[in-house]
Amino acid sequence: MAEQREQEAVDALLTRIGQVVMLHHGGDREEARDRLLEMWGEVGEDGAAVHRCTLAHYLADTQDDPSDELAWDLRALTAAEETPSAVRSLYPSLHLNLAADYEKLGRPDAARTHLRAARVAARGLGEDGYSSGVREAIERLAGRLGEGDGEGWGFWGPAVR
C-alpha cells in the first residue's frame, strides 16, 4: 500500500512536469521556468533522483544564459547517475544537451567528449521516433563540431578516436 502511494506521488509530479513542458513548448518559456523552479523547490537538492533529473533536464531548456543551461544539464546528469536503470534511457539526450551547451560556450573539446558519450549511450536505444530524433540531433551536432561521417564518424562508429 505504501509503495502504491509512493508511485502515485512520483507519477503525479511527473505529470505536473509534463504539463509545464507543454506550456514551454507552447511558447511560454518564462512561466514554464518559474513553475519548474517552484517544483524544484518542492523536491529540493535531496529529493528523489528521478524528479531532480527530470526537472533539471527541462529547466535547462528554459534558461536564457548558456552557463545556466549547462549548470542545469550537469545537475540532470548527476541525478541520472543516482537513478535506477529506467532513467538510463535519458543518457543519450543528457549527454547531447551537455555537448550542445559546451558548443554554445565555445568549449569544443568538452562538447566532443559529451557527443561521444551520447553516441555510445544511443547505441542502447530502440527503434522509435524518440530514438531516431536523438540520433539525428547527435549527427547534426557532430557535423557542426567536425565529427561527421566525412571524418569516419558514422553513428555506429567508434566512441573515441
Short mmCIF file of N, CA and C in Angstrom, two decimals:
data_model
loop_
_atom_site.label_atom_id
_atom_site.label_comp_id
_atom_site.label_asym_id
_atom_site.label_seq_id
_atom_site.Cartn_x
_atom_site.Cartn_y
_atom_site.Cartn_z
N MET A 1 0.82 -1.19 0.00
CA MET A 1 0.00 0.00 0.00
C MET A 1 0.87 1.26 0.00
N ALA A 2 1.91 1.26 0.83
CA ALA A 2 2.80 2.42 0.89
C ALA A 2 3.54 2.61 -0.43
N GLU A 3 3.93 1.48 -1.05
CA GLU A 3 4.62 1.56 -2.35
C GLU A 3 3.71 2.16 -3.40
N GLN A 4 2.45 1.80 -3.36
CA GLN A 4 1.48 2.32 -4.34
C GLN A 4 1.32 3.82 -4.16
N ARG A 5 1.23 4.30 -2.93
CA ARG A 5 1.11 5.75 -2.70
C ARG A 5 2.35 6.49 -3.14
N GLU A 6 3.52 5.88 -2.90
CA GLU A 6 4.78 6.49 -3.33
C GLU A 6 4.83 6.59 -4.85
N GLN A 7 4.43 5.52 -5.55
CA GLN A 7 4.40 5.53 -7.01
C GLN A 7 3.42 6.56 -7.54
N GLU A 8 2.27 6.70 -6.88
CA GLU A 8 1.28 7.70 -7.29
C GLU A 8 1.85 9.10 -7.15
N ALA A 9 2.62 9.34 -6.09
CA ALA A 9 3.24 10.66 -5.89
C ALA A 9 4.28 10.94 -6.97
N VAL A 10 5.06 9.92 -7.33
CA VAL A 10 6.06 10.07 -8.39
C VAL A 10 5.34 10.40 -9.70
N ASP A 11 4.30 9.62 -10.01
CA ASP A 11 3.55 9.83 -11.25
C ASP A 11 2.90 11.21 -11.28
N ALA A 12 2.37 11.67 -10.14
CA ALA A 12 1.71 12.98 -10.09
C ALA A 12 2.70 14.09 -10.38
N LEU A 13 3.88 14.03 -9.82
CA LEU A 13 4.88 15.07 -10.08
C LEU A 13 5.33 15.02 -11.53
N LEU A 14 5.56 13.83 -12.05
CA LEU A 14 5.99 13.72 -13.45
C LEU A 14 4.90 14.23 -14.38
N THR A 15 3.64 14.03 -14.03
CA THR A 15 2.53 14.58 -14.82
C THR A 15 2.56 16.09 -14.78
N ARG A 16 2.78 16.66 -13.60
CA ARG A 16 2.86 18.13 -13.47
C ARG A 16 4.02 18.67 -14.31
N ILE A 17 5.15 17.99 -14.26
CA ILE A 17 6.31 18.42 -15.06
C ILE A 17 5.94 18.39 -16.54
N GLY A 18 5.29 17.31 -16.97
CA GLY A 18 4.88 17.20 -18.37
C GLY A 18 3.96 18.32 -18.80
N GLN A 19 3.06 18.73 -17.92
CA GLN A 19 2.15 19.83 -18.24
C GLN A 19 2.92 21.14 -18.42
N VAL A 20 3.93 21.35 -17.57
CA VAL A 20 4.73 22.58 -17.69
C VAL A 20 5.58 22.53 -18.95
N VAL A 21 6.07 21.37 -19.30
CA VAL A 21 6.85 21.23 -20.54
C VAL A 21 5.99 21.60 -21.75
N MET A 22 4.72 21.18 -21.73
CA MET A 22 3.81 21.56 -22.82
C MET A 22 3.61 23.08 -22.86
N LEU A 23 3.56 23.69 -21.71
CA LEU A 23 3.46 25.15 -21.62
C LEU A 23 4.69 25.79 -22.28
N HIS A 24 5.86 25.25 -21.97
CA HIS A 24 7.11 25.74 -22.56
C HIS A 24 7.10 25.56 -24.07
N HIS A 25 6.71 24.38 -24.51
CA HIS A 25 6.67 24.12 -25.96
C HIS A 25 5.64 25.00 -26.66
N GLY A 26 4.65 25.45 -25.89
CA GLY A 26 3.65 26.37 -26.43
C GLY A 26 4.15 27.80 -26.53
N GLY A 27 5.36 28.05 -26.04
CA GLY A 27 5.97 29.37 -26.18
C GLY A 27 6.09 30.20 -24.93
N ASP A 28 5.63 29.71 -23.79
CA ASP A 28 5.71 30.50 -22.55
C ASP A 28 6.90 30.03 -21.71
N ARG A 29 8.07 30.39 -22.18
CA ARG A 29 9.32 29.95 -21.57
C ARG A 29 9.48 30.46 -20.14
N GLU A 30 9.19 31.73 -19.92
CA GLU A 30 9.38 32.32 -18.59
C GLU A 30 8.44 31.69 -17.56
N GLU A 31 7.17 31.52 -17.92
CA GLU A 31 6.21 30.90 -17.00
C GLU A 31 6.62 29.45 -16.72
N ALA A 32 7.05 28.74 -17.75
CA ALA A 32 7.49 27.36 -17.56
C ALA A 32 8.69 27.32 -16.61
N ARG A 33 9.64 28.21 -16.81
CA ARG A 33 10.82 28.25 -15.93
C ARG A 33 10.39 28.51 -14.49
N ASP A 34 9.49 29.47 -14.28
CA ASP A 34 9.02 29.78 -12.93
C ASP A 34 8.34 28.58 -12.28
N ARG A 35 7.51 27.90 -13.03
CA ARG A 35 6.79 26.74 -12.46
C ARG A 35 7.74 25.57 -12.18
N LEU A 36 8.69 25.35 -13.08
CA LEU A 36 9.66 24.28 -12.85
C LEU A 36 10.54 24.60 -11.64
N LEU A 37 10.93 25.86 -11.50
CA LEU A 37 11.71 26.25 -10.33
C LEU A 37 10.92 26.06 -9.04
N GLU A 38 9.64 26.33 -9.10
CA GLU A 38 8.77 26.12 -7.94
C GLU A 38 8.77 24.63 -7.57
N MET A 39 8.65 23.77 -8.56
CA MET A 39 8.68 22.33 -8.31
C MET A 39 10.05 21.90 -7.79
N TRP A 40 11.10 22.51 -8.33
CA TRP A 40 12.45 22.20 -7.86
C TRP A 40 12.54 22.51 -6.35
N GLY A 41 11.94 23.61 -5.95
CA GLY A 41 11.91 23.97 -4.53
C GLY A 41 11.17 22.93 -3.70
N GLU A 42 10.13 22.35 -4.25
CA GLU A 42 9.38 21.29 -3.56
C GLU A 42 10.23 20.02 -3.41
N VAL A 43 10.93 19.68 -4.48
CA VAL A 43 11.72 18.44 -4.50
C VAL A 43 13.00 18.61 -3.69
N GLY A 44 13.67 19.74 -3.89
CA GLY A 44 14.91 20.02 -3.17
C GLY A 44 16.11 19.24 -3.69
N GLU A 45 17.27 19.64 -3.24
CA GLU A 45 18.52 19.01 -3.66
C GLU A 45 18.62 17.55 -3.23
N ASP A 46 17.85 17.18 -2.20
CA ASP A 46 17.91 15.82 -1.69
C ASP A 46 16.69 14.99 -2.08
N GLY A 47 15.86 15.51 -2.98
CA GLY A 47 14.67 14.79 -3.42
C GLY A 47 15.02 13.58 -4.26
N ALA A 48 14.00 12.88 -4.67
CA ALA A 48 14.18 11.69 -5.49
C ALA A 48 14.97 12.03 -6.75
N ALA A 49 15.93 11.19 -7.04
CA ALA A 49 16.82 11.44 -8.18
C ALA A 49 16.05 11.54 -9.49
N VAL A 50 15.02 10.72 -9.67
CA VAL A 50 14.24 10.77 -10.92
C VAL A 50 13.58 12.13 -11.07
N HIS A 51 13.11 12.71 -9.98
CA HIS A 51 12.50 14.04 -10.05
C HIS A 51 13.54 15.11 -10.33
N ARG A 52 14.68 15.03 -9.64
CA ARG A 52 15.73 16.02 -9.86
C ARG A 52 16.26 15.95 -11.29
N CYS A 53 16.41 14.74 -11.80
CA CYS A 53 16.90 14.57 -13.17
C CYS A 53 15.92 15.17 -14.17
N THR A 54 14.66 14.82 -14.02
CA THR A 54 13.64 15.30 -14.95
C THR A 54 13.49 16.81 -14.89
N LEU A 55 13.39 17.34 -13.67
CA LEU A 55 13.24 18.80 -13.52
C LEU A 55 14.45 19.55 -14.07
N ALA A 56 15.65 19.10 -13.71
CA ALA A 56 16.86 19.79 -14.18
C ALA A 56 16.97 19.71 -15.69
N HIS A 57 16.62 18.57 -16.25
CA HIS A 57 16.68 18.37 -17.71
C HIS A 57 15.81 19.41 -18.42
N TYR A 58 14.59 19.61 -17.91
CA TYR A 58 13.69 20.57 -18.55
C TYR A 58 13.98 22.01 -18.13
N LEU A 59 14.47 22.21 -16.93
CA LEU A 59 14.86 23.57 -16.52
C LEU A 59 15.97 24.10 -17.40
N ALA A 60 16.87 23.23 -17.80
CA ALA A 60 17.97 23.66 -18.67
C ALA A 60 17.42 24.29 -19.95
N ASP A 61 16.37 23.70 -20.49
CA ASP A 61 15.80 24.19 -21.74
C ASP A 61 15.15 25.57 -21.61
N THR A 62 14.87 25.99 -20.38
CA THR A 62 14.19 27.28 -20.19
C THR A 62 15.15 28.41 -19.86
N GLN A 63 16.44 28.11 -19.84
CA GLN A 63 17.42 29.13 -19.45
C GLN A 63 17.80 30.04 -20.61
N ASP A 64 18.04 31.29 -20.29
CA ASP A 64 18.47 32.26 -21.30
C ASP A 64 19.99 32.28 -21.45
N ASP A 65 20.69 32.04 -20.37
CA ASP A 65 22.15 32.09 -20.36
C ASP A 65 22.72 30.68 -20.55
N PRO A 66 23.61 30.48 -21.53
CA PRO A 66 24.18 29.15 -21.76
C PRO A 66 24.90 28.57 -20.54
N SER A 67 25.48 29.40 -19.70
CA SER A 67 26.14 28.91 -18.49
C SER A 67 25.11 28.33 -17.51
N ASP A 68 23.95 28.98 -17.41
CA ASP A 68 22.88 28.46 -16.56
C ASP A 68 22.32 27.16 -17.13
N GLU A 69 22.20 27.12 -18.44
CA GLU A 69 21.72 25.91 -19.09
C GLU A 69 22.68 24.75 -18.80
N LEU A 70 23.97 25.00 -18.90
CA LEU A 70 24.97 23.98 -18.60
C LEU A 70 24.84 23.51 -17.15
N ALA A 71 24.67 24.43 -16.22
CA ALA A 71 24.57 24.06 -14.80
C ALA A 71 23.39 23.13 -14.56
N TRP A 72 22.24 23.42 -15.18
CA TRP A 72 21.07 22.56 -15.01
C TRP A 72 21.27 21.22 -15.69
N ASP A 73 21.90 21.20 -16.87
CA ASP A 73 22.16 19.94 -17.55
C ASP A 73 23.13 19.07 -16.75
N LEU A 74 24.10 19.69 -16.10
CA LEU A 74 25.02 18.93 -15.24
C LEU A 74 24.27 18.36 -14.03
N ARG A 75 23.34 19.12 -13.47
CA ARG A 75 22.52 18.60 -12.37
C ARG A 75 21.70 17.40 -12.83
N ALA A 76 21.17 17.48 -14.04
CA ALA A 76 20.36 16.38 -14.58
C ALA A 76 21.21 15.12 -14.72
N LEU A 77 22.41 15.25 -15.26
CA LEU A 77 23.27 14.09 -15.44
C LEU A 77 23.67 13.51 -14.08
N THR A 78 24.01 14.36 -13.13
CA THR A 78 24.38 13.89 -11.80
C THR A 78 23.23 13.11 -11.17
N ALA A 79 22.02 13.63 -11.27
CA ALA A 79 20.86 12.94 -10.72
C ALA A 79 20.60 11.62 -11.45
N ALA A 80 20.79 11.61 -12.77
CA ALA A 80 20.58 10.39 -13.55
C ALA A 80 21.52 9.28 -13.09
N GLU A 81 22.71 9.66 -12.70
CA GLU A 81 23.69 8.68 -12.24
C GLU A 81 23.28 8.04 -10.92
N GLU A 82 22.32 8.64 -10.22
CA GLU A 82 21.83 8.11 -8.95
C GLU A 82 20.55 7.31 -9.10
N THR A 83 20.02 7.20 -10.31
CA THR A 83 18.71 6.59 -10.50
C THR A 83 18.81 5.15 -10.95
N PRO A 84 17.71 4.45 -10.83
CA PRO A 84 17.68 3.08 -11.36
C PRO A 84 17.81 3.09 -12.88
N SER A 85 17.97 1.94 -13.44
CA SER A 85 18.22 1.83 -14.88
C SER A 85 17.11 2.40 -15.74
N ALA A 86 15.93 2.58 -15.22
CA ALA A 86 14.81 3.11 -16.02
C ALA A 86 15.12 4.48 -16.61
N VAL A 87 15.88 5.28 -15.92
CA VAL A 87 16.19 6.63 -16.39
C VAL A 87 17.41 6.63 -17.30
N ARG A 88 18.10 5.52 -17.36
CA ARG A 88 19.31 5.44 -18.18
C ARG A 88 19.02 5.72 -19.65
N SER A 89 17.79 5.52 -20.08
CA SER A 89 17.46 5.80 -21.48
C SER A 89 17.58 7.29 -21.80
N LEU A 90 17.68 8.12 -20.77
CA LEU A 90 17.86 9.56 -20.98
C LEU A 90 19.32 9.93 -21.26
N TYR A 91 20.24 9.02 -21.00
CA TYR A 91 21.66 9.36 -21.17
C TYR A 91 22.02 9.94 -22.53
N PRO A 92 21.54 9.38 -23.63
CA PRO A 92 21.91 9.99 -24.91
C PRO A 92 21.49 11.46 -24.98
N SER A 93 20.28 11.75 -24.54
CA SER A 93 19.78 13.13 -24.57
C SER A 93 20.53 14.01 -23.58
N LEU A 94 20.81 13.49 -22.39
CA LEU A 94 21.54 14.28 -21.39
C LEU A 94 22.92 14.66 -21.90
N HIS A 95 23.63 13.68 -22.46
CA HIS A 95 24.98 13.97 -22.99
C HIS A 95 24.90 14.88 -24.23
N LEU A 96 23.90 14.68 -25.06
CA LEU A 96 23.71 15.54 -26.22
C LEU A 96 23.50 16.99 -25.78
N ASN A 97 22.65 17.19 -24.78
CA ASN A 97 22.41 18.54 -24.27
C ASN A 97 23.69 19.16 -23.73
N LEU A 98 24.48 18.38 -22.99
CA LEU A 98 25.74 18.91 -22.47
C LEU A 98 26.69 19.26 -23.61
N ALA A 99 26.74 18.42 -24.63
CA ALA A 99 27.60 18.73 -25.78
C ALA A 99 27.18 20.04 -26.43
N ALA A 100 25.87 20.22 -26.58
CA ALA A 100 25.36 21.47 -27.18
C ALA A 100 25.67 22.67 -26.29
N ASP A 101 25.55 22.49 -24.97
CA ASP A 101 25.88 23.58 -24.04
C ASP A 101 27.34 23.99 -24.21
N TYR A 102 28.21 23.01 -24.21
CA TYR A 102 29.64 23.32 -24.34
C TYR A 102 29.95 23.95 -25.69
N GLU A 103 29.24 23.52 -26.73
CA GLU A 103 29.45 24.14 -28.04
C GLU A 103 29.08 25.63 -27.97
N LYS A 104 27.93 25.93 -27.36
CA LYS A 104 27.50 27.33 -27.23
C LYS A 104 28.49 28.17 -26.44
N LEU A 105 29.15 27.53 -25.49
CA LEU A 105 30.11 28.25 -24.63
C LEU A 105 31.51 28.29 -25.23
N GLY A 106 31.66 27.80 -26.47
CA GLY A 106 32.96 27.84 -27.14
C GLY A 106 33.97 26.87 -26.55
N ARG A 107 33.49 25.72 -26.08
CA ARG A 107 34.36 24.70 -25.49
C ARG A 107 34.23 23.41 -26.29
N PRO A 108 34.82 23.39 -27.51
CA PRO A 108 34.61 22.26 -28.41
C PRO A 108 35.15 20.93 -27.89
N ASP A 109 36.24 20.93 -27.14
CA ASP A 109 36.75 19.66 -26.64
C ASP A 109 35.77 19.02 -25.66
N ALA A 110 35.21 19.80 -24.76
CA ALA A 110 34.21 19.28 -23.83
C ALA A 110 32.96 18.85 -24.60
N ALA A 111 32.60 19.62 -25.62
CA ALA A 111 31.44 19.27 -26.44
C ALA A 111 31.67 17.91 -27.11
N ARG A 112 32.84 17.70 -27.66
CA ARG A 112 33.14 16.42 -28.33
C ARG A 112 33.12 15.25 -27.34
N THR A 113 33.60 15.47 -26.13
CA THR A 113 33.58 14.42 -25.11
C THR A 113 32.15 13.96 -24.84
N HIS A 114 31.24 14.90 -24.66
CA HIS A 114 29.85 14.54 -24.39
C HIS A 114 29.15 14.03 -25.65
N LEU A 115 29.54 14.51 -26.81
CA LEU A 115 28.99 13.98 -28.06
C LEU A 115 29.33 12.49 -28.18
N ARG A 116 30.56 12.14 -27.86
CA ARG A 116 30.97 10.73 -27.92
C ARG A 116 30.17 9.90 -26.91
N ALA A 117 29.98 10.45 -25.71
CA ALA A 117 29.19 9.74 -24.70
C ALA A 117 27.74 9.57 -25.17
N ALA A 118 27.21 10.58 -25.83
CA ALA A 118 25.84 10.49 -26.37
C ALA A 118 25.75 9.39 -27.40
N ARG A 119 26.75 9.31 -28.28
CA ARG A 119 26.74 8.27 -29.31
C ARG A 119 26.77 6.88 -28.70
N VAL A 120 27.65 6.69 -27.72
CA VAL A 120 27.75 5.39 -27.07
C VAL A 120 26.42 5.04 -26.40
N ALA A 121 25.87 5.98 -25.66
CA ALA A 121 24.61 5.72 -24.95
C ALA A 121 23.46 5.47 -25.93
N ALA A 122 23.48 6.13 -27.07
CA ALA A 122 22.40 5.98 -28.05
C ALA A 122 22.40 4.60 -28.69
N ARG A 123 23.48 3.89 -28.61
CA ARG A 123 23.52 2.54 -29.17
C ARG A 123 22.52 1.62 -28.48
N GLY A 124 22.17 1.95 -27.24
CA GLY A 124 21.23 1.13 -26.50
C GLY A 124 19.77 1.50 -26.71
N LEU A 125 19.52 2.53 -27.49
CA LEU A 125 18.13 2.95 -27.75
C LEU A 125 17.47 2.01 -28.74
N GLY A 126 16.17 1.95 -28.66
CA GLY A 126 15.39 1.15 -29.60
C GLY A 126 15.24 1.86 -30.93
N GLU A 127 14.30 1.38 -31.68
CA GLU A 127 13.99 1.96 -33.00
C GLU A 127 12.60 2.58 -32.93
N ASP A 128 12.54 3.81 -32.50
CA ASP A 128 11.26 4.52 -32.43
C ASP A 128 11.50 5.98 -32.76
N GLY A 129 10.46 6.77 -32.71
CA GLY A 129 10.56 8.18 -33.07
C GLY A 129 11.51 8.95 -32.17
N TYR A 130 11.43 8.70 -30.87
CA TYR A 130 12.33 9.39 -29.92
C TYR A 130 13.77 9.07 -30.25
N SER A 131 14.06 7.78 -30.41
CA SER A 131 15.44 7.34 -30.68
C SER A 131 15.97 7.93 -31.98
N SER A 132 15.14 7.93 -33.00
CA SER A 132 15.55 8.49 -34.29
C SER A 132 15.84 9.98 -34.16
N GLY A 133 14.99 10.69 -33.42
CA GLY A 133 15.21 12.11 -33.21
C GLY A 133 16.50 12.40 -32.48
N VAL A 134 16.80 11.59 -31.47
CA VAL A 134 18.04 11.78 -30.72
C VAL A 134 19.24 11.50 -31.62
N ARG A 135 19.17 10.42 -32.37
CA ARG A 135 20.29 10.09 -33.27
C ARG A 135 20.50 11.18 -34.31
N GLU A 136 19.43 11.70 -34.86
CA GLU A 136 19.55 12.77 -35.85
C GLU A 136 20.16 14.02 -35.22
N ALA A 137 19.75 14.36 -34.01
CA ALA A 137 20.31 15.53 -33.33
C ALA A 137 21.78 15.32 -33.03
N ILE A 138 22.17 14.12 -32.66
CA ILE A 138 23.58 13.81 -32.42
C ILE A 138 24.38 14.05 -33.69
N GLU A 139 23.87 13.57 -34.81
CA GLU A 139 24.61 13.73 -36.07
C GLU A 139 24.66 15.18 -36.53
N ARG A 140 23.60 15.95 -36.28
CA ARG A 140 23.64 17.38 -36.63
C ARG A 140 24.73 18.09 -35.82
N LEU A 141 24.78 17.80 -34.53
CA LEU A 141 25.81 18.42 -33.70
C LEU A 141 27.20 17.92 -34.10
N ALA A 142 27.29 16.65 -34.43
CA ALA A 142 28.57 16.10 -34.88
C ALA A 142 29.08 16.85 -36.11
N GLY A 143 28.18 17.14 -37.02
CA GLY A 143 28.57 17.90 -38.21
C GLY A 143 29.08 19.28 -37.86
N ARG A 144 28.41 19.95 -36.93
CA ARG A 144 28.86 21.29 -36.53
C ARG A 144 30.21 21.24 -35.83
N LEU A 145 30.49 20.13 -35.15
CA LEU A 145 31.75 20.00 -34.43
C LEU A 145 32.85 19.35 -35.28
N GLY A 146 32.55 19.09 -36.55
CA GLY A 146 33.54 18.47 -37.42
C GLY A 146 33.76 17.01 -37.11
N GLU A 147 32.75 16.36 -36.55
CA GLU A 147 32.85 14.95 -36.19
C GLU A 147 31.87 14.12 -37.02
N GLY A 148 31.52 14.62 -38.20
CA GLY A 148 30.51 13.97 -39.03
C GLY A 148 31.05 12.77 -39.77
N ASP A 149 30.17 12.16 -40.57
CA ASP A 149 30.51 10.96 -41.32
C ASP A 149 31.73 11.13 -42.22
N GLY A 150 31.94 12.34 -42.70
CA GLY A 150 33.06 12.59 -43.61
C GLY A 150 34.41 12.33 -42.96
N GLU A 151 34.42 12.26 -41.64
CA GLU A 151 35.67 12.01 -40.94
C GLU A 151 35.69 10.63 -40.30
N GLY A 152 34.89 9.71 -40.81
CA GLY A 152 34.88 8.36 -40.27
C GLY A 152 34.10 8.24 -38.97
N TRP A 153 33.15 9.15 -38.75
CA TRP A 153 32.41 9.16 -37.50
C TRP A 153 30.94 8.84 -37.72
N GLY A 154 30.63 7.81 -38.48
CA GLY A 154 29.24 7.42 -38.63
C GLY A 154 28.63 7.12 -37.27
N PHE A 155 27.32 7.15 -37.19
CA PHE A 155 26.66 7.00 -35.90
C PHE A 155 27.14 5.76 -35.15
N TRP A 156 27.30 4.66 -35.85
CA TRP A 156 27.68 3.43 -35.17
C TRP A 156 29.19 3.27 -35.14
N GLY A 157 29.92 4.33 -35.50
CA GLY A 157 31.37 4.29 -35.49
C GLY A 157 31.96 4.27 -34.09
N PRO A 158 33.26 4.40 -33.98
CA PRO A 158 33.94 4.32 -32.69
C PRO A 158 33.54 5.47 -31.77
N ALA A 159 33.58 5.22 -30.47
CA ALA A 159 33.24 6.23 -29.48
C ALA A 159 34.40 7.19 -29.26
N VAL A 160 35.60 6.73 -29.51
CA VAL A 160 36.78 7.60 -29.31
C VAL A 160 37.70 7.44 -30.50
N ARG A 161 38.50 8.45 -30.71
CA ARG A 161 39.48 8.37 -31.82
C ARG A 161 40.73 7.70 -31.34
#
